[in-house]
Amino acid sequence: MKKLQFLLLFVTLTLFSSFITGCGDDDTPTTSATTGSLSYSMDISEFSNITSVEVTITNGTFSDTQNPALAGNTVSGTFAELEPGTYTITAKAYNGTELLAQGSQQKSVTAGETTNIQITLIAKEQPPTTGSLSYSMDISGFSNIDSVE
């Protein structure tokens, strides 16, 4: 009977240990012999009013989007378990719903490896809020016009 209790205790502890080991908060990107990962980061210190960032990765019909947390002057994240190939990574920075800046680049992902990239955000050009208009009119063909207002 004691051997059975010992065996049950051993099995229970082994299963519990396996569960705890598998539930760790490991920040290592997931890769395998057939997939890779892509880790990105971007400096947002130039933009004081960013409220959110959207990062999209595409390759043919594949597309995935992340909204990474803003942490100081840097935004970073990882797309894991990607099939090998060339991907386009696009980042957009917003203040509410207003697009403030964006950046994009292409990078290859290799099976079993993590590819690291730095995305540079370029501020969106804002249209001028004031301007001027000048015009001219040729009225020489009209003999009955005295003035134009």
Coordinates of C-alpha atoms in Angstrom, one line a residue:
M1 CA 0.0 0.0 0.0
K2 CA 2.8 2.4 0.9
K3 CA 4.5 1.6 -2.5
L4 CA 1.2 2.6 -4.3
Q5 CA 1.0 5.8 -2.3
F6 CA 4.6 6.6 -3.1
L7 CA 4.0 5.9 -6.8
L8 CA 0.9 8.1 -6.9
L9 CA 2.8 10.9 -5.2
F10 CA 5.7 10.6 -7.6
V11 CA 3.4 10.7 -10.6
T12 CA 1.5 13.7 -9.2
L13 CA 4.7 15.6 -8.5
T14 CA 6.1 14.8 -12.0
L15 CA 2.9 16.0 -13.7
F16 CA 2.8 19.2 -11.6
S17 CA 6.5 19.9 -12.3
S18 CA 5.9 19.5 -16.1
F19 CA 2.9 21.8 -15.9
I20 CA 4.8 24.5 -14.0
T21 CA 7.8 24.3 -16.4
G22 CA 5.5 24.7 -19.4
C23 CA 3.6 27.7 -17.9
G24 CA 6.7 29.9 -17.3
D25 CA 6.6 33.5 -18.6
D26 CA 9.4 33.0 -21.2
D27 CA 10.0 36.0 -23.5
T28 CA 12.0 33.9 -25.9
P29 CA 10.4 34.0 -29.3
T30 CA 8.9 30.7 -30.5
T31 CA 10.8 29.1 -33.3
S32 CA 11.1 25.5 -34.5
A33 CA 13.0 23.6 -37.2
T34 CA 10.3 24.7 -39.7
T35 CA 9.3 28.2 -38.5
G36 CA 11.0 31.4 -37.4
S37 CA 10.1 34.6 -35.6
L38 CA 10.6 38.3 -36.2
S39 CA 11.2 40.7 -33.3
Y40 CA 10.7 44.4 -33.9
S41 CA 11.3 47.6 -32.0
M42 CA 10.9 51.3 -32.6
D43 CA 11.9 54.5 -30.9
I44 CA 8.9 56.8 -30.3
S45 CA 10.7 59.5 -28.3
E46 CA 10.3 62.0 -31.1
F47 CA 6.5 61.9 -30.8
S48 CA 5.1 63.1 -27.5
N49 CA 1.4 62.5 -28.2
I50 CA 1.3 58.8 -29.4
T51 CA -1.6 57.0 -27.8
S52 CA -1.3 53.7 -29.7
V53 CA 0.7 51.8 -32.2
E54 CA -0.4 49.2 -34.7
V55 CA 2.1 46.8 -36.3
T56 CA 1.1 44.6 -39.2
I57 CA 3.1 41.8 -40.8
T58 CA 2.2 40.4 -44.3
N59 CA 3.4 37.8 -46.7
G60 CA 1.1 37.0 -49.6
T61 CA -2.3 36.1 -48.2
F62 CA -0.9 35.9 -44.6
S63 CA -1.5 38.9 -42.4
D64 CA -1.3 39.4 -38.6
T65 CA -1.6 42.6 -36.5
Q66 CA -0.4 43.5 -33.0
N67 CA -1.1 46.5 -30.8
P68 CA 2.0 46.5 -28.6
A69 CA 1.9 48.4 -25.3
L70 CA 3.7 51.7 -25.1
A71 CA 6.6 51.5 -22.7
G72 CA 8.5 54.7 -22.3
N73 CA 10.2 55.7 -25.6
T74 CA 10.3 52.2 -27.1
V75 CA 7.7 49.9 -28.6
S76 CA 8.6 46.3 -29.2
G77 CA 7.1 42.9 -29.9
T78 CA 7.5 39.6 -31.7
F79 CA 5.7 37.7 -34.4
A80 CA 6.3 34.0 -33.7
E81 CA 5.9 30.8 -35.6
L82 CA 6.3 32.4 -39.1
E83 CA 6.8 30.3 -42.2
P84 CA 10.2 31.1 -43.9
G85 CA 9.9 33.9 -46.4
T86 CA 10.0 37.6 -47.0
Y87 CA 7.6 39.7 -44.9
T88 CA 6.5 43.3 -45.0
I89 CA 6.2 44.9 -41.6
T90 CA 4.3 48.1 -41.3
A91 CA 4.0 50.2 -38.1
K92 CA 1.5 53.1 -37.6
A93 CA 1.5 55.4 -34.7
Y94 CA -1.7 57.2 -33.7
N95 CA -3.0 59.9 -31.4
G96 CA -6.6 58.6 -30.9
T97 CA -7.7 57.9 -34.5
E98 CA -5.3 60.5 -36.1
L99 CA -2.4 58.9 -37.9
L100 CA 0.8 60.7 -36.7
A101 CA 3.6 58.6 -38.2
Q102 CA 4.3 55.3 -40.0
G103 CA 7.2 53.2 -41.2
S104 CA 7.6 50.0 -43.2
Q105 CA 10.3 47.5 -44.2
Q106 CA 10.8 44.1 -45.7
K107 CA 12.7 41.4 -44.0
S108 CA 13.3 37.7 -44.5
V109 CA 12.5 35.1 -41.9
T110 CA 14.5 31.9 -41.7
A111 CA 13.4 28.6 -40.0
G112 CA 14.8 28.1 -36.5
E113 CA 16.0 31.7 -36.2
T114 CA 14.7 35.1 -34.8
T115 CA 15.1 38.1 -37.1
N116 CA 15.5 41.4 -35.4
I117 CA 14.5 44.7 -37.0
Q118 CA 14.4 48.4 -36.0
I119 CA 11.4 50.2 -37.6
T120 CA 11.9 54.0 -38.2
L121 CA 8.7 56.0 -37.9
I122 CA 8.3 59.0 -40.3
A123 CA 6.0 61.8 -39.3
K124 CA 2.9 62.2 -41.5
E125 CA 3.0 65.5 -43.4
Q126 CA 0.3 67.8 -42.1
P127 CA -1.5 70.0 -44.6
P128 CA -1.0 73.7 -44.2
T129 CA -3.8 75.4 -42.1
T130 CA -3.6 78.7 -44.0
G131 CA -2.7 79.7 -47.5
S132 CA -3.2 82.3 -50.2
L133 CA -4.7 82.4 -53.6
S134 CA -3.8 84.7 -56.5
Y135 CA -5.4 84.9 -59.9
S136 CA -5.4 86.9 -63.1
M137 CA -8.0 87.4 -65.8
D138 CA -7.7 88.5 -69.3
I139 CA -10.7 90.7 -70.2
S140 CA -9.1 92.4 -73.3
G141 CA -11.7 90.6 -75.5
F142 CA -14.6 92.2 -73.7
S143 CA -15.2 95.8 -74.7
N144 CA -18.3 96.3 -72.6
I145 CA -16.7 95.5 -69.2
D146 CA -15.7 98.5 -67.2
S147 CA -14.4 96.8 -64.0
V148 CA -14.1 93.4 -62.2
E149 CA -14.8 93.0 -58.5

